[in-house]
Amino acid sequence: MSEIEINNIYELCSFIDSNSKYDKVSIDLTEISEYGNLKHTLKHLLWKLNLGGTAELKFAGENKFLHDVHSLSFWQLKFSLINTLANDVRILGMEDDRVLIEKCKENYCINGVSFGIVFSGNKNEEEQLLNSLFSIQSAIFHSDLLNVEVVVCGPSNYDFNLIKDNLSIDVKYLTFDDVYDMESNRFLISKKKNFLINELSYDACVISHTRISFNNDFISKLNNKKFDIASPLILDSNTNKPYLGFVLTGSYDASKLNSKKTITGQMLTSHYFKLMKKRVAYSDGGVIIFNKNNIKHIFNENLAWGEGEDVDFCAQNYFAGCITDYLKDVICYSTKNKVNQSKLKNNRVINKIRCKLIEFGFF
């Protein structure tokens, strides 16, 4: 029987990054929960357990009944457990300072990978689209996975044969014209993405814009992962440096000023589990990965491009028990930068200092 005991954030990060699976896990969440990663911890704990395996969740915090500003209470552990893992585990026992659970279902296996590319039909996007498709073609040739489909969604007045004739793989072209609202001058990108999502066949969905290309091992790496929603590591194709992708921000509430500085790209120099104090995670909409079987919400069709549809997608699913993860060994490239590189803080020394201070509760 394989067993492990986890008592602090450093042991937790090593546990998450390893490829090992366990029959029994004991984890003390008293200190770990202070890092704001409780739902993420519970979900990764589930993924590390073998079917039928058990986990003891220990928590020595006070059992307050209000939502405290200084520390988590036991009721919050119970809420997070039920909200996140109710469909996957059985509660074997519960006391005032611990919960014993058993993994009774395996819900995170995927039956294949679906690539869905959002295409405007503009001539100036053709080269980007072709490069994106060439990269997927190469990833397919470098993978043993048979169940892979590639779907492009664009306007009906575009002749996709101009692109398709250059490829050695099958690519399906879906037409969608109801994307531009003349009255409000808005691009209804969420409506187009939802149409595309509903047409995809396999569990692992990769929704991207044409500026995104994929590493040769993208499919083989992704096929071995468990996830609800995830962001790959996105590199600037010109500099090969991390770019906007996985984001930690102060709140999902876009109607308020951000309560904490946003962390993304080159600023992510520490394990993100250490950086979630007073922050939440989302994946930028340039490329977003999710398990179609497990997410609870698709995109809000009332939100247009540039209105935070990606933040809202991750937020609604988070509140329904899904997490947004960071797959840093699953690599993509962005050929265009919609955010000024100076905003991403290029100084690695400063980034390391900043991340270390965030671990200790500053910023």
mmCIF file of C-alpha atoms in Angstrom:
data_model
loop_
_atom_site.group_PDB
_atom_site.id
_atom_site.type_symbol
_atom_site.label_atom_id
_atom_site.label_comp_id
_atom_site.label_asym_id
_atom_site.label_seq_id
_atom_site.Cartn_x
_atom_site.Cartn_y
_atom_site.Cartn_z
ATOM 1 C CA MET A 1 0.000 0.000 0.000
ATOM 2 C CA SER A 2 1.388 3.416 -1.009
ATOM 3 C CA GLU A 3 0.972 6.103 1.665
ATOM 4 C CA ILE A 4 2.046 9.716 2.170
ATOM 5 C CA GLU A 5 1.686 12.360 4.868
ATOM 6 C CA ILE A 6 1.559 16.068 4.000
ATOM 7 C CA ASN A 7 1.993 18.762 6.645
ATOM 8 C CA ASN A 8 2.988 21.993 4.897
ATOM 9 C CA ILE A 9 2.879 23.907 1.626
ATOM 10 C CA TYR A 10 6.294 22.657 0.467
ATOM 11 C CA GLU A 11 5.326 19.008 0.887
ATOM 12 C CA LEU A 12 2.032 19.779 -0.868
ATOM 13 C CA CYS A 13 3.758 21.297 -3.907
ATOM 14 C CA SER A 14 6.067 18.281 -4.200
ATOM 15 C CA PHE A 15 3.041 15.989 -3.891
ATOM 16 C CA ILE A 16 1.218 17.823 -6.709
ATOM 17 C CA ASP A 17 4.211 17.894 -9.042
ATOM 18 C CA SER A 18 5.001 14.193 -8.676
ATOM 19 C CA ASN A 19 3.586 11.472 -10.908
ATOM 20 C CA SER A 20 2.883 9.124 -7.993
ATOM 21 C CA LYS A 21 -0.548 7.818 -6.979
ATOM 22 C CA TYR A 22 -1.506 6.702 -3.491
ATOM 23 C CA ASP A 23 -3.820 4.370 -1.591
ATOM 24 C CA LYS A 24 -3.747 6.487 1.548
ATOM 25 C CA VAL A 25 -3.049 10.180 2.109
ATOM 26 C CA SER A 26 -2.969 12.084 5.381
ATOM 27 C CA ILE A 27 -2.937 15.856 4.976
ATOM 28 C CA ASP A 28 -2.949 18.582 7.620
ATOM 29 C CA LEU A 29 -4.809 21.513 6.093
ATOM 30 C CA THR A 30 -4.394 23.889 9.042
ATOM 31 C CA GLU A 31 -1.431 25.792 7.588
ATOM 32 C CA ILE A 32 -1.998 24.888 3.943
ATOM 33 C CA SER A 33 -5.513 26.398 3.877
ATOM 34 C CA GLU A 34 -4.047 29.806 4.790
ATOM 35 C CA TYR A 35 -2.600 29.969 1.264
ATOM 36 C CA GLY A 36 -6.060 30.259 -0.291
ATOM 37 C CA ASN A 37 -5.771 27.065 -2.338
ATOM 38 C CA LEU A 38 -8.198 24.802 -0.455
ATOM 39 C CA LYS A 39 -10.386 23.790 -3.423
ATOM 40 C CA HIS A 40 -7.313 23.262 -5.600
ATOM 41 C CA THR A 41 -5.716 21.121 -2.883
ATOM 42 C CA LEU A 42 -8.803 18.932 -2.518
ATOM 43 C CA LYS A 43 -9.120 18.415 -6.273
ATOM 44 C CA HIS A 44 -5.449 17.450 -6.679
ATOM 45 C CA LEU A 45 -5.776 15.157 -3.668
ATOM 46 C CA LEU A 46 -8.605 13.370 -5.475
ATOM 47 C CA TRP A 47 -6.522 12.995 -8.633
ATOM 48 C CA LYS A 48 -3.606 11.511 -6.666
ATOM 49 C CA LEU A 49 -5.740 8.871 -4.975
ATOM 50 C CA ASN A 50 -6.203 5.432 -6.477
ATOM 51 C CA LEU A 51 -9.796 4.287 -6.833
ATOM 52 C CA GLY A 52 -10.846 3.023 -3.407
ATOM 53 C CA GLY A 53 -8.050 4.991 -1.750
ATOM 54 C CA THR A 54 -8.665 7.011 1.418
ATOM 55 C CA ALA A 55 -7.604 10.422 2.650
ATOM 56 C CA GLU A 56 -7.606 11.875 6.162
ATOM 57 C CA LEU A 57 -8.126 15.642 6.139
ATOM 58 C CA LYS A 58 -6.939 17.188 9.392
ATOM 59 C CA PHE A 59 -7.823 20.720 10.435
ATOM 60 C CA ALA A 60 -6.904 22.257 13.796
ATOM 61 C CA GLY A 61 -8.442 25.687 13.223
ATOM 62 C CA GLU A 62 -11.241 27.217 15.244
ATOM 63 C CA ASN A 63 -14.804 26.301 14.375
ATOM 64 C CA LYS A 64 -16.296 29.768 13.992
ATOM 65 C CA PHE A 65 -19.698 30.074 12.395
ATOM 66 C CA LEU A 66 -19.141 33.402 10.656
ATOM 67 C CA HIS A 67 -16.986 34.128 7.622
ATOM 68 C CA ASP A 68 -13.829 35.293 9.396
ATOM 69 C CA VAL A 69 -11.241 37.682 7.910
ATOM 70 C CA HIS A 70 -8.222 36.118 9.652
ATOM 71 C CA SER A 71 -8.586 32.350 9.419
ATOM 72 C CA LEU A 72 -10.657 29.559 7.916
ATOM 73 C CA SER A 73 -13.147 27.606 9.996
ATOM 74 C CA PHE A 74 -14.018 23.924 9.909
ATOM 75 C CA TRP A 75 -17.355 24.615 8.210
ATOM 76 C CA GLN A 76 -15.412 26.110 5.278
ATOM 77 C CA LEU A 77 -13.443 22.889 4.907
ATOM 78 C CA LYS A 78 -16.694 20.931 4.847
ATOM 79 C CA PHE A 79 -18.240 23.341 2.343
ATOM 80 C CA SER A 80 -15.209 23.130 0.029
ATOM 81 C CA LEU A 81 -15.145 19.332 0.285
ATOM 82 C CA ILE A 82 -18.804 18.928 -0.645
ATOM 83 C CA ASN A 83 -18.718 21.668 -3.289
ATOM 84 C CA THR A 84 -15.631 20.215 -4.980
ATOM 85 C CA LEU A 85 -15.697 16.442 -4.470
ATOM 86 C CA ALA A 86 -19.313 15.436 -3.714
ATOM 87 C CA ASN A 87 -19.637 13.388 -6.910
ATOM 88 C CA ASP A 88 -16.308 11.599 -6.459
ATOM 89 C CA VAL A 89 -15.892 10.599 -2.803
ATOM 90 C CA ARG A 90 -17.726 8.970 0.077
ATOM 91 C CA ILE A 91 -17.401 10.448 3.580
ATOM 92 C CA LEU A 92 -16.375 7.634 5.931
ATOM 93 C CA GLY A 93 -16.223 9.707 9.093
ATOM 94 C CA MET A 94 -16.263 13.255 10.402
ATOM 95 C CA GLU A 95 -15.099 14.685 13.723
ATOM 96 C CA ASP A 96 -14.504 18.231 14.957
ATOM 97 C CA ASP A 97 -10.985 18.371 13.564
ATOM 98 C CA ARG A 98 -10.835 15.827 10.728
ATOM 99 C CA VAL A 99 -12.714 14.177 7.870
ATOM 100 C CA LEU A 100 -12.057 10.736 6.391
ATOM 101 C CA ILE A 101 -12.997 10.225 2.734
ATOM 102 C CA GLU A 102 -12.798 7.399 0.190
ATOM 103 C CA LYS A 103 -12.480 7.870 -3.565
ATOM 104 C CA CYS A 104 -15.410 5.978 -5.058
ATOM 105 C CA LYS A 105 -15.476 7.231 -8.670
ATOM 106 C CA GLU A 106 -12.971 7.945 -11.440
ATOM 107 C CA ASN A 107 -14.534 10.820 -13.376
ATOM 108 C CA TYR A 108 -11.532 12.495 -14.958
ATOM 109 C CA CYS A 109 -10.345 10.132 -17.679
ATOM 110 C CA ILE A 110 -10.591 11.628 -21.174
ATOM 111 C CA ASN A 111 -11.597 9.822 -24.375
ATOM 112 C CA GLY A 112 -9.741 12.141 -26.748
ATOM 113 C CA VAL A 113 -8.739 15.716 -27.552
ATOM 114 C CA SER A 114 -10.762 18.238 -29.567
ATOM 115 C CA PHE A 115 -9.104 21.376 -30.919
ATOM 116 C CA GLY A 116 -11.526 24.203 -31.633
ATOM 117 C CA ILE A 117 -10.124 27.312 -33.321
ATOM 118 C CA VAL A 118 -12.061 30.577 -33.493
ATOM 119 C CA PHE A 119 -11.420 32.237 -36.873
ATOM 120 C CA SER A 120 -12.677 35.631 -38.057
ATOM 121 C CA GLY A 121 -12.311 34.919 -41.776
ATOM 122 C CA ASN A 122 -10.104 37.967 -42.291
ATOM 123 C CA LYS A 123 -7.291 37.652 -44.833
ATOM 124 C CA ASN A 124 -4.746 38.960 -42.316
ATOM 125 C CA GLU A 125 -5.502 35.954 -40.072
ATOM 126 C CA GLU A 126 -4.934 33.284 -42.725
ATOM 127 C CA GLU A 127 -1.218 32.879 -42.089
ATOM 128 C CA GLN A 128 -1.792 32.643 -38.331
ATOM 129 C CA LEU A 129 -4.514 30.045 -38.827
ATOM 130 C CA LEU A 130 -2.337 27.968 -41.137
ATOM 131 C CA ASN A 131 0.586 28.086 -38.678
ATOM 132 C CA SER A 132 -1.733 27.053 -35.847
ATOM 133 C CA LEU A 133 -3.044 24.113 -37.878
ATOM 134 C CA PHE A 134 0.460 23.076 -38.947
ATOM 135 C CA SER A 135 1.462 22.983 -35.258
ATOM 136 C CA ILE A 136 -1.546 20.801 -34.393
ATOM 137 C CA GLN A 137 -0.724 18.533 -37.321
ATOM 138 C CA SER A 138 2.824 18.129 -36.001
ATOM 139 C CA ALA A 139 1.515 17.434 -32.476
ATOM 140 C CA ILE A 140 -0.781 14.735 -33.880
ATOM 141 C CA PHE A 141 2.146 13.106 -35.710
ATOM 142 C CA HIS A 142 4.154 13.143 -32.440
ATOM 143 C CA SER A 143 1.351 11.519 -30.414
ATOM 144 C CA ASP A 144 -0.002 7.980 -30.131
ATOM 145 C CA LEU A 145 -3.505 9.228 -29.293
ATOM 146 C CA LEU A 146 -5.955 8.210 -32.025
ATOM 147 C CA ASN A 147 -8.959 10.238 -30.915
ATOM 148 C CA VAL A 148 -8.020 13.771 -31.981
ATOM 149 C CA GLU A 149 -10.201 16.132 -33.971
ATOM 150 C CA VAL A 150 -9.563 19.622 -35.301
ATOM 151 C CA VAL A 151 -12.427 22.035 -35.888
ATOM 152 C CA VAL A 152 -12.251 25.610 -37.201
ATOM 153 C CA CYS A 153 -15.221 27.926 -36.730
ATOM 154 C CA GLY A 154 -15.498 30.856 -39.129
ATOM 155 C CA PRO A 155 -17.870 32.752 -41.428
ATOM 156 C CA SER A 156 -19.862 31.099 -44.196
ATOM 157 C CA ASN A 157 -18.422 33.376 -46.902
ATOM 158 C CA TYR A 158 -14.885 32.081 -46.400
ATOM 159 C CA ASP A 159 -13.513 29.358 -48.692
ATOM 160 C CA PHE A 160 -11.739 27.080 -46.218
ATOM 161 C CA ASN A 161 -10.308 24.943 -49.030
ATOM 162 C CA LEU A 162 -7.635 27.654 -49.380
ATOM 163 C CA ILE A 163 -6.318 26.465 -46.013
ATOM 164 C CA LYS A 164 -7.365 22.824 -46.014
ATOM 165 C CA ASP A 165 -5.487 21.921 -49.197
ATOM 166 C CA ASN A 166 -2.180 22.653 -47.430
ATOM 167 C CA LEU A 167 -2.770 20.091 -44.655
ATOM 168 C CA SER A 168 -2.258 16.356 -44.244
ATOM 169 C CA ILE A 169 -4.895 15.987 -41.511
ATOM 170 C CA ASP A 170 -8.671 16.195 -41.597
ATOM 171 C CA VAL A 171 -10.028 19.540 -40.418
ATOM 172 C CA LYS A 172 -13.724 20.253 -40.059
ATOM 173 C CA TYR A 173 -14.945 23.756 -40.892
ATOM 174 C CA LEU A 174 -18.039 25.042 -39.068
ATOM 175 C CA THR A 175 -19.776 28.179 -40.257
ATOM 176 C CA PHE A 176 -21.036 30.752 -37.778
ATOM 177 C CA ASP A 177 -22.094 34.230 -38.878
ATOM 178 C CA ASP A 178 -24.028 35.610 -35.922
ATOM 179 C CA VAL A 179 -20.951 37.035 -34.199
ATOM 180 C CA TYR A 180 -21.126 40.809 -34.755
ATOM 181 C CA ASP A 181 -23.816 42.942 -33.139
ATOM 182 C CA MET A 182 -24.202 46.032 -35.324
ATOM 183 C CA GLU A 183 -26.189 48.070 -32.812
ATOM 184 C CA SER A 184 -23.678 47.793 -29.977
ATOM 185 C CA ASN A 185 -20.553 47.359 -32.153
ATOM 186 C CA ARG A 186 -19.602 44.238 -30.168
ATOM 187 C CA PHE A 187 -18.113 40.867 -31.179
ATOM 188 C CA LEU A 188 -20.178 38.126 -29.518
ATOM 189 C CA ILE A 189 -17.233 35.797 -29.049
ATOM 190 C CA SER A 190 -18.933 33.797 -26.261
ATOM 191 C CA LYS A 191 -21.821 32.884 -28.536
ATOM 192 C CA LYS A 192 -19.377 31.662 -31.180
ATOM 193 C CA LYS A 193 -17.306 29.687 -28.654
ATOM 194 C CA ASN A 194 -20.405 27.972 -27.251
ATOM 195 C CA PHE A 195 -21.534 26.982 -30.738
ATOM 196 C CA LEU A 196 -18.076 25.508 -31.333
ATOM 197 C CA ILE A 197 -17.976 23.710 -27.956
ATOM 198 C CA ASN A 198 -21.320 22.015 -28.601
ATOM 199 C CA GLU A 199 -19.959 20.586 -31.864
ATOM 200 C CA LEU A 200 -16.809 19.049 -30.358
ATOM 201 C CA SER A 201 -16.722 15.265 -29.897
ATOM 202 C CA TYR A 202 -14.098 14.532 -27.246
ATOM 203 C CA ASP A 203 -13.764 15.236 -23.521
ATOM 204 C CA ALA A 204 -10.603 17.356 -23.549
ATOM 205 C CA CYS A 205 -11.461 20.580 -25.376
ATOM 206 C CA VAL A 206 -8.834 23.120 -26.429
ATOM 207 C CA ILE A 207 -10.471 26.386 -27.519
ATOM 208 C CA SER A 208 -8.025 28.842 -29.058
ATOM 209 C CA HIS A 209 -7.602 31.887 -31.258
ATOM 210 C CA THR A 210 -5.538 31.720 -34.435
ATOM 211 C CA ARG A 211 -2.531 33.448 -32.808
ATOM 212 C CA ILE A 212 -1.906 30.289 -30.741
ATOM 213 C CA SER A 213 0.351 27.488 -31.969
ATOM 214 C CA PHE A 214 1.126 24.265 -30.141
ATOM 215 C CA ASN A 215 4.282 22.432 -29.107
ATOM 216 C CA ASN A 216 5.024 19.043 -30.694
ATOM 217 C CA ASP A 217 4.355 17.181 -27.430
ATOM 218 C CA PHE A 218 1.172 19.147 -26.591
ATOM 219 C CA ILE A 219 -1.229 16.240 -27.147
ATOM 220 C CA SER A 220 0.913 13.572 -25.491
ATOM 221 C CA LYS A 221 1.418 15.801 -22.433
ATOM 222 C CA LEU A 222 -2.236 16.812 -22.198
ATOM 223 C CA ASN A 223 -3.489 13.250 -22.553
ATOM 224 C CA ASN A 224 -1.818 12.316 -19.249
ATOM 225 C CA LYS A 225 -3.395 15.166 -17.258
ATOM 226 C CA LYS A 226 -6.483 15.441 -15.079
ATOM 227 C CA PHE A 227 -8.221 18.815 -15.043
ATOM 228 C CA ASP A 228 -11.476 20.742 -14.937
ATOM 229 C CA ILE A 229 -10.276 23.968 -16.578
ATOM 230 C CA ALA A 230 -6.623 24.653 -17.310
ATOM 231 C CA SER A 231 -4.212 27.035 -18.913
ATOM 232 C CA PRO A 232 -1.078 25.769 -20.645
ATOM 233 C CA LEU A 233 2.234 27.563 -20.409
ATOM 234 C CA ILE A 234 2.069 30.179 -23.165
ATOM 235 C CA LEU A 235 5.364 31.472 -24.522
ATOM 236 C CA ASP A 236 5.902 34.580 -26.619
ATOM 237 C CA SER A 237 6.949 33.151 -29.996
ATOM 238 C CA ASN A 238 9.456 35.982 -30.501
ATOM 239 C CA THR A 239 11.173 35.962 -27.093
ATOM 240 C CA ASN A 240 10.314 32.447 -25.846
ATOM 241 C CA LYS A 241 9.395 34.019 -22.499
ATOM 242 C CA PRO A 242 6.185 33.258 -20.563
ATOM 243 C CA TYR A 243 3.228 35.302 -21.751
ATOM 244 C CA LEU A 244 -0.338 35.996 -20.610
ATOM 245 C CA GLY A 245 -2.133 32.685 -19.955
ATOM 246 C CA PHE A 246 -2.693 31.429 -16.423
ATOM 247 C CA VAL A 247 -3.687 34.413 -14.284
ATOM 248 C CA LEU A 248 -4.004 34.992 -10.544
ATOM 249 C CA THR A 249 -6.115 38.041 -9.728
ATOM 250 C CA GLY A 250 -7.666 39.573 -6.629
ATOM 251 C CA SER A 251 -11.306 38.734 -7.324
ATOM 252 C CA TYR A 252 -13.708 37.288 -9.855
ATOM 253 C CA ASP A 253 -15.909 40.366 -9.351
ATOM 254 C CA ALA A 254 -15.054 42.556 -12.331
ATOM 255 C CA SER A 255 -17.383 45.307 -11.136
ATOM 256 C CA LYS A 256 -14.905 46.345 -8.428
ATOM 257 C CA LEU A 257 -11.343 47.614 -8.317
ATOM 258 C CA ASN A 258 -8.889 44.718 -8.206
ATOM 259 C CA SER A 259 -7.951 44.105 -4.573
ATOM 260 C CA LYS A 260 -4.576 42.540 -5.394
ATOM 261 C CA LYS A 261 -1.971 42.909 -8.138
ATOM 262 C CA THR A 262 -2.513 40.497 -11.017
ATOM 263 C CA ILE A 263 0.144 37.797 -11.432
ATOM 264 C CA THR A 264 0.756 36.149 -14.809
ATOM 265 C CA GLY A 265 3.418 35.351 -17.400
ATOM 266 C CA GLN A 266 6.964 36.036 -16.238
ATOM 267 C CA MET A 267 5.720 37.044 -12.801
ATOM 268 C CA LEU A 268 4.920 33.387 -12.002
ATOM 269 C CA THR A 269 8.323 32.416 -10.606
ATOM 270 C CA SER A 270 6.986 30.358 -7.663
ATOM 271 C CA HIS A 271 4.618 27.387 -7.514
ATOM 272 C CA TYR A 272 1.210 28.988 -7.949
ATOM 273 C CA PHE A 273 -0.183 27.126 -4.918
ATOM 274 C CA LYS A 274 2.022 29.434 -2.822
ATOM 275 C CA LEU A 275 0.629 32.578 -4.475
ATOM 276 C CA MET A 276 -3.128 32.172 -3.988
ATOM 277 C CA LYS A 277 -3.477 34.109 -0.745
ATOM 278 C CA LYS A 278 -6.346 36.498 -1.481
ATOM 279 C CA ARG A 279 -6.244 35.600 -5.190
ATOM 280 C CA VAL A 280 -8.311 33.508 -7.584
ATOM 281 C CA ALA A 281 -7.295 31.805 -10.841
ATOM 282 C CA TYR A 282 -8.508 32.082 -14.394
ATOM 283 C CA SER A 283 -7.245 31.221 -17.876
ATOM 284 C CA ASP A 284 -6.942 33.906 -20.509
ATOM 285 C CA GLY A 285 -9.331 33.295 -23.406
ATOM 286 C CA GLY A 286 -6.577 33.144 -26.043
ATOM 287 C CA VAL A 287 -6.369 29.418 -25.308
ATOM 288 C CA ILE A 288 -8.369 27.613 -22.675
ATOM 289 C CA ILE A 289 -8.481 23.884 -21.935
ATOM 290 C CA PHE A 290 -11.293 22.088 -20.144
ATOM 291 C CA ASN A 291 -12.833 18.674 -19.546
ATOM 292 C CA LYS A 292 -16.213 18.885 -21.249
ATOM 293 C CA ASN A 293 -17.678 16.188 -18.992
ATOM 294 C CA ASN A 294 -16.877 17.986 -15.761
ATOM 295 C CA ILE A 295 -17.423 21.706 -16.247
ATOM 296 C CA LYS A 296 -20.795 22.980 -15.069
ATOM 297 C CA HIS A 297 -21.091 26.121 -17.216
ATOM 298 C CA ILE A 298 -20.093 27.183 -20.706
ATOM 299 C CA PHE A 299 -19.567 30.830 -21.701
ATOM 300 C CA ASN A 300 -22.085 33.542 -20.892
ATOM 301 C CA GLU A 301 -23.423 34.449 -24.333
ATOM 302 C CA ASN A 302 -24.307 37.973 -23.211
ATOM 303 C CA LEU A 303 -20.612 38.798 -22.819
ATOM 304 C CA ALA A 304 -18.675 39.956 -25.878
ATOM 305 C CA TRP A 305 -14.964 40.034 -26.726
ATOM 306 C CA GLY A 306 -13.063 42.224 -24.263
ATOM 307 C CA GLU A 307 -15.767 41.991 -21.573
ATOM 308 C CA GLY A 308 -14.137 39.352 -19.366
ATOM 309 C CA GLU A 309 -15.894 36.282 -20.756
ATOM 310 C CA ASP A 310 -12.872 34.159 -19.787
ATOM 311 C CA VAL A 311 -12.912 35.428 -16.178
ATOM 312 C CA ASP A 312 -16.648 34.799 -15.929
ATOM 313 C CA PHE A 313 -16.296 31.275 -17.377
ATOM 314 C CA CYS A 314 -13.709 30.323 -14.758
ATOM 315 C CA ALA A 315 -15.626 32.080 -11.965
ATOM 316 C CA GLN A 316 -18.964 30.363 -12.611
ATOM 317 C CA ASN A 317 -17.290 26.974 -12.758
ATOM 318 C CA TYR A 318 -15.234 27.675 -9.618
ATOM 319 C CA PHE A 319 -18.362 28.418 -7.613
ATOM 320 C CA ALA A 320 -19.814 25.151 -8.962
ATOM 321 C CA GLY A 321 -16.816 23.146 -7.685
ATOM 322 C CA CYS A 322 -14.359 23.226 -10.609
ATOM 323 C CA ILE A 323 -10.834 24.646 -10.479
ATOM 324 C CA THR A 324 -8.676 26.450 -13.022
ATOM 325 C CA ASP A 325 -5.251 24.831 -13.105
ATOM 326 C CA TYR A 326 -1.845 25.639 -14.568
ATOM 327 C CA LEU A 327 -0.293 22.969 -16.816
ATOM 328 C CA LYS A 328 3.208 24.373 -17.050
ATOM 329 C CA ASP A 329 4.623 21.441 -19.044
ATOM 330 C CA VAL A 330 1.876 21.697 -21.693
ATOM 331 C CA ILE A 331 3.264 24.389 -23.979
ATOM 332 C CA CYS A 332 1.782 26.808 -26.525
ATOM 333 C CA TYR A 333 3.100 29.870 -28.327
ATOM 334 C CA SER A 334 1.463 33.218 -28.970
ATOM 335 C CA THR A 335 2.404 35.016 -32.189
ATOM 336 C CA LYS A 336 0.707 38.255 -31.181
ATOM 337 C CA ASN A 337 0.802 40.164 -27.927
ATOM 338 C CA LYS A 338 -2.405 41.831 -26.823
ATOM 339 C CA VAL A 339 -0.719 43.047 -23.620
ATOM 340 C CA ASN A 340 2.342 45.304 -23.575
ATOM 341 C CA GLN A 341 5.343 43.226 -22.479
ATOM 342 C CA SER A 342 6.307 45.945 -19.993
ATOM 343 C CA LYS A 343 3.091 45.130 -18.157
ATOM 344 C CA LEU A 344 4.325 41.578 -17.608
ATOM 345 C CA LYS A 345 7.364 42.685 -15.570
ATOM 346 C CA ASN A 346 10.408 41.346 -17.394
ATOM 347 C CA ASN A 347 12.889 41.586 -14.498
ATOM 348 C CA ARG A 348 13.187 38.042 -13.181
ATOM 349 C CA VAL A 349 14.985 39.076 -9.967
ATOM 350 C CA ILE A 350 12.205 41.507 -9.081
ATOM 351 C CA ASN A 351 9.613 38.856 -9.939
ATOM 352 C CA LYS A 352 11.234 36.347 -7.588
ATOM 353 C CA ILE A 353 11.338 38.882 -4.758
ATOM 354 C CA ARG A 354 7.723 39.855 -5.383
ATOM 355 C CA CYS A 355 6.534 36.231 -5.407
ATOM 356 C CA LYS A 356 8.416 35.469 -2.203
ATOM 357 C CA LEU A 357 6.759 38.453 -0.509
ATOM 358 C CA ILE A 358 3.349 37.292 -1.777
ATOM 359 C CA GLU A 359 3.993 33.875 -0.190
ATOM 360 C CA PHE A 360 4.418 35.676 3.136
ATOM 361 C CA GLY A 361 1.199 37.630 2.701
ATOM 362 C CA PHE A 362 2.401 40.906 1.200
ATOM 363 C CA PHE A 363 0.955 42.444 -1.997
#
